[in-house]
Amino acid sequence: MTGLGTMTSGWESTLEGERMTQMPASQSEWSSLDDHILIKAYLRGEQAAFEVLFKKYKDLVGRLVFSIVRESSLVDDVVQDVFLLVYRHLHKFRWDSAFKTWIYRIAVNEAIRQLERTKRWQPFPEGETEPTSLPSSLVVYEVGESPERMMIEGQQRAVVHKALDTLRPHHRVILNLYYLEDQSIQEVAQILEIPEGSVKSRLFYAREAMKTALKPAMQPASVEKQRGSHGIS
């Protein structure tokens, strides 16, 4: 991430099938490029391209890492480890997936590794197997003040974060990736390197755990609604 150097005008390079007669001369020009073009540029020796990737994803990675480790004091070290791995192994990136998916996979693995070092990671329970039939509300959240809507819309943020703290780490991972990071079932499967059916199963159990954790916070609102509907003041 050091020694960005000076861009040479008139430098010709072929990236992502496009012939670029002049390399970007400023950070803003670099920032406008697609991730895959930036990766190819970095692999050809352009350190400025990696700097752009770092600035683009450091906050996203930090947020994801925090959602797993739940301790702000650990986040910076894990994020540093993530980007060090990216820096060293970007040449191994497979072009059939999005860079975001790839870096999220590294971030999740490093965050879990941190929890393992502090003895706070629990393997996925053997008993939580995929149900024979999953409810239709598994993916599409229900209308009303459901846990999923609260997470997506950011309502009662403190309540949601407190509830997340009580969940097992593997439940937090799946909820954060799907609802807060807006990753699809397929993308979550790629990040966690598990079948899509397992993603749906884990989402089901994580949703149930979240509902249980949020129940105390949601009950007063429900009581007030009932009192209002019956004209009780």
mmCIF file of C-alpha atoms in Angstrom:
data_model
loop_
_atom_site.group_PDB
_atom_site.id
_atom_site.type_symbol
_atom_site.label_atom_id
_atom_site.label_comp_id
_atom_site.label_asym_id
_atom_site.label_seq_id
_atom_site.Cartn_x
_atom_site.Cartn_y
_atom_site.Cartn_z
ATOM 1 C CA MET A 1 0.000 0.000 0.000
ATOM 2 C CA THR A 2 3.074 2.239 -0.262
ATOM 3 C CA GLY A 3 5.112 3.582 -3.169
ATOM 4 C CA LEU A 4 2.232 4.569 -5.415
ATOM 5 C CA GLY A 5 4.590 6.280 -7.867
ATOM 6 C CA THR A 6 3.847 8.714 -10.677
ATOM 7 C CA MET A 7 1.561 7.746 -13.523
ATOM 8 C CA THR A 8 3.199 8.083 -16.940
ATOM 9 C CA SER A 9 1.110 9.775 -19.600
ATOM 10 C CA GLY A 10 0.754 7.959 -22.900
ATOM 11 C CA TRP A 11 1.265 4.567 -21.220
ATOM 12 C CA GLU A 12 -0.667 1.920 -23.088
ATOM 13 C CA SER A 13 -2.276 -0.994 -21.316
ATOM 14 C CA THR A 14 -4.957 -3.537 -22.094
ATOM 15 C CA LEU A 15 -7.326 -4.064 -19.165
ATOM 16 C CA GLU A 16 -10.623 -5.946 -19.242
ATOM 17 C CA GLY A 17 -10.504 -5.979 -23.026
ATOM 18 C CA GLU A 18 -10.274 -2.182 -23.262
ATOM 19 C CA ARG A 19 -7.211 -0.471 -24.679
ATOM 20 C CA MET A 20 -6.340 2.439 -22.412
ATOM 21 C CA THR A 21 -4.102 4.906 -24.225
ATOM 22 C CA GLN A 22 -3.431 6.825 -20.990
ATOM 23 C CA MET A 23 -3.370 5.513 -17.428
ATOM 24 C CA PRO A 24 -5.464 7.444 -14.875
ATOM 25 C CA ALA A 25 -3.590 10.502 -13.687
ATOM 26 C CA SER A 26 -5.500 11.158 -10.456
ATOM 27 C CA GLN A 27 -7.056 9.251 -7.554
ATOM 28 C CA SER A 28 -10.539 10.276 -8.679
ATOM 29 C CA GLU A 29 -9.925 8.778 -12.124
ATOM 30 C CA TRP A 30 -8.695 5.540 -10.549
ATOM 31 C CA SER A 31 -11.776 5.464 -8.298
ATOM 32 C CA SER A 32 -14.109 5.511 -11.285
ATOM 33 C CA LEU A 33 -12.772 2.202 -12.608
ATOM 34 C CA ASP A 34 -14.458 -1.190 -12.207
ATOM 35 C CA ASP A 35 -13.063 -3.560 -9.555
ATOM 36 C CA HIS A 36 -11.881 -6.096 -12.126
ATOM 37 C CA ILE A 37 -10.031 -3.400 -14.060
ATOM 38 C CA LEU A 38 -8.421 -2.187 -10.837
ATOM 39 C CA ILE A 39 -7.312 -5.739 -10.003
ATOM 40 C CA LYS A 40 -5.768 -6.202 -13.441
ATOM 41 C CA ALA A 41 -4.032 -2.835 -13.111
ATOM 42 C CA TYR A 42 -2.588 -3.790 -9.726
ATOM 43 C CA LEU A 43 -1.388 -7.146 -11.058
ATOM 44 C CA ARG A 44 0.420 -5.219 -13.798
ATOM 45 C CA GLY A 45 2.253 -3.193 -11.168
ATOM 46 C CA GLU A 46 -0.022 -0.208 -10.523
ATOM 47 C CA GLN A 47 -0.012 0.219 -6.736
ATOM 48 C CA ALA A 48 -2.494 3.103 -7.023
ATOM 49 C CA ALA A 49 -5.121 0.585 -8.086
ATOM 50 C CA PHE A 50 -4.765 -1.344 -4.825
ATOM 51 C CA GLU A 51 -4.983 1.883 -2.851
ATOM 52 C CA VAL A 52 -8.361 2.534 -4.470
ATOM 53 C CA LEU A 53 -9.598 -0.968 -3.616
ATOM 54 C CA PHE A 54 -8.440 -0.487 -0.028
ATOM 55 C CA LYS A 55 -10.235 2.846 0.386
ATOM 56 C CA LYS A 56 -13.364 1.496 -1.292
ATOM 57 C CA TYR A 57 -13.723 -1.590 0.902
ATOM 58 C CA LYS A 58 -12.027 -0.849 4.247
ATOM 59 C CA ASP A 59 -15.188 0.498 5.902
ATOM 60 C CA LEU A 60 -17.364 -2.305 4.512
ATOM 61 C CA VAL A 61 -14.880 -4.902 5.739
ATOM 62 C CA GLY A 62 -14.624 -3.177 9.118
ATOM 63 C CA ARG A 63 -18.394 -3.203 9.534
ATOM 64 C CA LEU A 64 -18.619 -6.881 8.639
ATOM 65 C CA VAL A 65 -15.752 -7.793 10.972
ATOM 66 C CA PHE A 66 -17.342 -5.883 13.856
ATOM 67 C CA SER A 67 -20.663 -7.647 13.276
ATOM 68 C CA ILE A 68 -18.861 -10.928 13.984
ATOM 69 C CA VAL A 69 -16.321 -10.113 16.703
ATOM 70 C CA ARG A 70 -18.532 -7.481 18.422
ATOM 71 C CA GLU A 71 -15.526 -5.738 19.958
ATOM 72 C CA SER A 72 -14.318 -2.499 18.408
ATOM 73 C CA SER A 73 -10.830 -2.979 19.889
ATOM 74 C CA LEU A 74 -10.330 -6.064 17.695
ATOM 75 C CA VAL A 75 -11.602 -4.637 14.414
ATOM 76 C CA ASP A 76 -8.539 -2.688 13.241
ATOM 77 C CA ASP A 77 -6.196 -5.644 13.638
ATOM 78 C CA VAL A 78 -8.535 -7.987 11.795
ATOM 79 C CA VAL A 79 -9.097 -5.489 8.969
ATOM 80 C CA GLN A 80 -5.327 -5.070 8.647
ATOM 81 C CA ASP A 81 -4.932 -8.856 8.432
ATOM 82 C CA VAL A 82 -7.663 -9.036 5.785
ATOM 83 C CA PHE A 83 -6.042 -6.489 3.490
ATOM 84 C CA LEU A 84 -2.604 -7.957 4.030
ATOM 85 C CA LEU A 85 -3.974 -11.285 2.783
ATOM 86 C CA VAL A 86 -5.664 -9.552 -0.146
ATOM 87 C CA TYR A 87 -2.421 -7.747 -0.991
ATOM 88 C CA ARG A 88 -0.434 -10.980 -0.942
ATOM 89 C CA HIS A 89 -2.953 -13.220 -2.681
ATOM 90 C CA LEU A 90 -4.788 -10.999 -5.159
ATOM 91 C CA HIS A 91 -3.077 -12.910 -7.973
ATOM 92 C CA LYS A 92 -5.128 -15.931 -6.873
ATOM 93 C CA PHE A 93 -8.436 -14.100 -7.363
ATOM 94 C CA ARG A 94 -10.830 -16.120 -9.507
ATOM 95 C CA TRP A 95 -12.582 -13.998 -12.082
ATOM 96 C CA ASP A 96 -15.860 -15.940 -11.926
ATOM 97 C CA SER A 97 -16.973 -14.099 -8.767
ATOM 98 C CA ALA A 98 -17.241 -10.498 -7.615
ATOM 99 C CA PHE A 99 -14.268 -9.020 -5.772
ATOM 100 C CA LYS A 100 -16.668 -8.001 -2.979
ATOM 101 C CA THR A 101 -17.683 -11.635 -2.492
ATOM 102 C CA TRP A 102 -14.024 -12.698 -2.382
ATOM 103 C CA ILE A 103 -12.936 -10.076 0.140
ATOM 104 C CA TYR A 104 -16.012 -10.744 2.300
ATOM 105 C CA ARG A 105 -15.031 -14.429 2.413
ATOM 106 C CA ILE A 106 -11.559 -13.469 3.645
ATOM 107 C CA ALA A 107 -13.060 -11.041 6.185
ATOM 108 C CA VAL A 108 -15.449 -13.650 7.596
ATOM 109 C CA ASN A 109 -12.667 -16.238 7.860
ATOM 110 C CA GLU A 110 -10.310 -13.816 9.603
ATOM 111 C CA ALA A 111 -13.015 -12.647 12.018
ATOM 112 C CA ILE A 112 -13.852 -16.256 12.890
ATOM 113 C CA ARG A 113 -10.135 -16.953 13.344
ATOM 114 C CA GLN A 114 -9.994 -14.060 15.809
ATOM 115 C CA LEU A 115 -12.931 -15.526 17.756
ATOM 116 C CA GLU A 116 -11.229 -18.914 17.785
ATOM 117 C CA ARG A 117 -8.119 -17.317 19.274
ATOM 118 C CA THR A 118 -10.246 -15.805 22.038
ATOM 119 C CA LYS A 119 -12.231 -19.063 22.481
ATOM 120 C CA ARG A 120 -15.518 -17.369 21.579
ATOM 121 C CA TRP A 121 -16.337 -19.145 18.306
ATOM 122 C CA GLN A 122 -18.859 -21.983 18.451
ATOM 123 C CA PRO A 123 -19.034 -24.430 15.529
ATOM 124 C CA PHE A 124 -22.402 -24.693 13.829
ATOM 125 C CA PRO A 125 -24.520 -27.028 15.999
ATOM 126 C CA GLU A 126 -24.942 -30.523 14.627
ATOM 127 C CA GLY A 127 -28.652 -30.521 15.453
ATOM 128 C CA GLU A 128 -29.521 -27.557 13.245
ATOM 129 C CA THR A 129 -30.205 -29.435 10.037
ATOM 130 C CA GLU A 130 -32.161 -28.057 7.131
ATOM 131 C CA PRO A 131 -35.938 -28.361 7.685
ATOM 132 C CA THR A 132 -37.841 -30.516 5.202
ATOM 133 C CA SER A 133 -40.003 -27.509 4.325
ATOM 134 C CA LEU A 134 -39.034 -23.907 4.931
ATOM 135 C CA PRO A 135 -41.639 -21.195 5.556
ATOM 136 C CA SER A 136 -42.212 -18.741 2.733
ATOM 137 C CA SER A 137 -41.253 -15.891 5.062
ATOM 138 C CA LEU A 138 -37.674 -17.153 5.162
ATOM 139 C CA VAL A 139 -36.473 -14.763 2.479
ATOM 140 C CA VAL A 140 -39.235 -12.177 2.174
ATOM 141 C CA TYR A 141 -39.705 -10.407 5.493
ATOM 142 C CA GLU A 142 -43.225 -9.901 6.752
ATOM 143 C CA VAL A 143 -45.131 -6.630 6.853
ATOM 144 C CA GLY A 144 -45.049 -5.009 10.260
ATOM 145 C CA GLU A 145 -42.419 -4.626 12.938
ATOM 146 C CA SER A 146 -40.670 -7.917 12.284
ATOM 147 C CA PRO A 147 -37.030 -8.492 13.292
ATOM 148 C CA GLU A 148 -36.023 -8.496 9.614
ATOM 149 C CA ARG A 149 -37.680 -5.152 8.909
ATOM 150 C CA MET A 150 -36.102 -3.673 12.016
ATOM 151 C CA MET A 151 -32.666 -4.806 10.817
ATOM 152 C CA ILE A 152 -33.108 -3.655 7.225
ATOM 153 C CA GLU A 153 -34.588 -0.245 7.989
ATOM 154 C CA GLY A 154 -32.232 0.410 10.899
ATOM 155 C CA GLN A 155 -35.094 1.072 13.308
ATOM 156 C CA GLN A 156 -34.341 0.832 17.030
ATOM 157 C CA ARG A 157 -30.664 0.382 16.188
ATOM 158 C CA ALA A 158 -29.572 -0.006 19.804
ATOM 159 C CA VAL A 159 -32.174 -2.710 20.384
ATOM 160 C CA VAL A 160 -31.091 -4.613 17.280
ATOM 161 C CA HIS A 161 -27.401 -4.448 18.196
ATOM 162 C CA LYS A 162 -28.125 -5.596 21.740
ATOM 163 C CA ALA A 163 -30.086 -8.544 20.360
ATOM 164 C CA LEU A 164 -27.285 -9.414 17.928
ATOM 165 C CA ASP A 165 -24.834 -9.510 20.839
ATOM 166 C CA THR A 166 -26.828 -12.354 22.387
ATOM 167 C CA LEU A 167 -26.766 -14.532 19.250
ATOM 168 C CA ARG A 168 -24.266 -17.246 18.442
ATOM 169 C CA PRO A 169 -21.549 -15.975 16.080
ATOM 170 C CA HIS A 170 -22.677 -18.137 13.141
ATOM 171 C CA HIS A 171 -26.189 -16.654 13.451
ATOM 172 C CA ARG A 172 -24.772 -13.121 13.463
ATOM 173 C CA VAL A 173 -22.701 -13.877 10.369
ATOM 174 C CA ILE A 174 -25.626 -15.094 8.286
ATOM 175 C CA LEU A 175 -27.988 -12.298 9.366
ATOM 176 C CA ASN A 176 -25.438 -9.573 8.734
ATOM 177 C CA LEU A 177 -24.442 -10.872 5.322
ATOM 178 C CA TYR A 178 -28.009 -11.325 4.108
ATOM 179 C CA TYR A 179 -29.892 -8.428 5.695
ATOM 180 C CA LEU A 180 -27.304 -5.745 6.461
ATOM 181 C CA GLU A 181 -24.748 -6.354 3.705
ATOM 182 C CA ASP A 182 -27.512 -7.130 1.186
ATOM 183 C CA GLN A 183 -25.856 -10.273 -0.143
ATOM 184 C CA SER A 184 -28.008 -12.750 -2.076
ATOM 185 C CA ILE A 185 -28.451 -16.392 -1.072
ATOM 186 C CA GLN A 186 -25.979 -17.341 -3.820
ATOM 187 C CA GLU A 187 -23.432 -14.732 -2.686
ATOM 188 C CA VAL A 188 -23.707 -15.797 0.963
ATOM 189 C CA ALA A 189 -23.160 -19.404 -0.123
ATOM 190 C CA GLN A 190 -19.999 -18.346 -1.987
ATOM 191 C CA ILE A 191 -18.722 -16.291 0.950
ATOM 192 C CA LEU A 192 -19.287 -19.045 3.523
ATOM 193 C CA GLU A 193 -18.423 -21.802 1.041
ATOM 194 C CA ILE A 194 -21.546 -23.803 1.859
ATOM 195 C CA PRO A 195 -24.495 -25.007 -0.294
ATOM 196 C CA GLU A 196 -27.363 -22.582 -0.904
ATOM 197 C CA GLY A 197 -29.686 -24.961 0.949
ATOM 198 C CA SER A 198 -27.507 -24.624 4.032
ATOM 199 C CA VAL A 199 -27.688 -20.831 3.749
ATOM 200 C CA LYS A 200 -31.488 -21.006 3.789
ATOM 201 C CA SER A 201 -31.422 -23.383 6.735
ATOM 202 C CA ARG A 202 -29.068 -21.176 8.740
ATOM 203 C CA LEU A 203 -31.142 -18.114 7.902
ATOM 204 C CA PHE A 204 -34.230 -19.892 9.231
ATOM 205 C CA TYR A 205 -32.599 -20.707 12.574
ATOM 206 C CA ALA A 206 -30.921 -17.306 12.799
ATOM 207 C CA ARG A 207 -34.259 -15.559 12.210
ATOM 208 C CA GLU A 208 -35.864 -17.642 14.938
ATOM 209 C CA ALA A 209 -33.021 -16.801 17.320
ATOM 210 C CA MET A 210 -33.313 -13.105 16.456
ATOM 211 C CA LYS A 211 -37.071 -13.151 17.051
ATOM 212 C CA THR A 212 -36.503 -14.683 20.478
ATOM 213 C CA ALA A 213 -33.810 -12.113 21.298
ATOM 214 C CA LEU A 214 -36.023 -9.222 20.193
ATOM 215 C CA LYS A 215 -39.221 -10.462 21.836
ATOM 216 C CA PRO A 216 -38.776 -8.463 25.063
ATOM 217 C CA ALA A 217 -38.233 -5.270 23.071
ATOM 218 C CA MET A 218 -41.157 -5.897 20.723
ATOM 219 C CA GLN A 219 -43.752 -6.894 23.337
ATOM 220 C CA PRO A 220 -44.323 -3.421 24.809
ATOM 221 C CA ALA A 221 -45.079 -2.047 21.343
ATOM 222 C CA SER A 222 -47.528 -4.891 20.718
ATOM 223 C CA VAL A 223 -49.246 -4.275 24.057
ATOM 224 C CA GLU A 224 -49.607 -0.586 23.287
ATOM 225 C CA LYS A 225 -51.136 -1.390 19.887
ATOM 226 C CA GLN A 226 -53.652 -3.737 21.531
ATOM 227 C CA ARG A 227 -54.514 -1.161 24.170
ATOM 228 C CA GLY A 228 -55.049 1.446 21.481
ATOM 229 C CA SER A 229 -57.222 -0.845 19.355
ATOM 230 C CA HIS A 230 -59.490 -1.461 22.366
ATOM 231 C CA GLY A 231 -59.708 2.196 23.226
ATOM 232 C CA ILE A 232 -57.761 1.748 26.464
ATOM 233 C CA SER A 233 -55.922 4.821 27.660
#
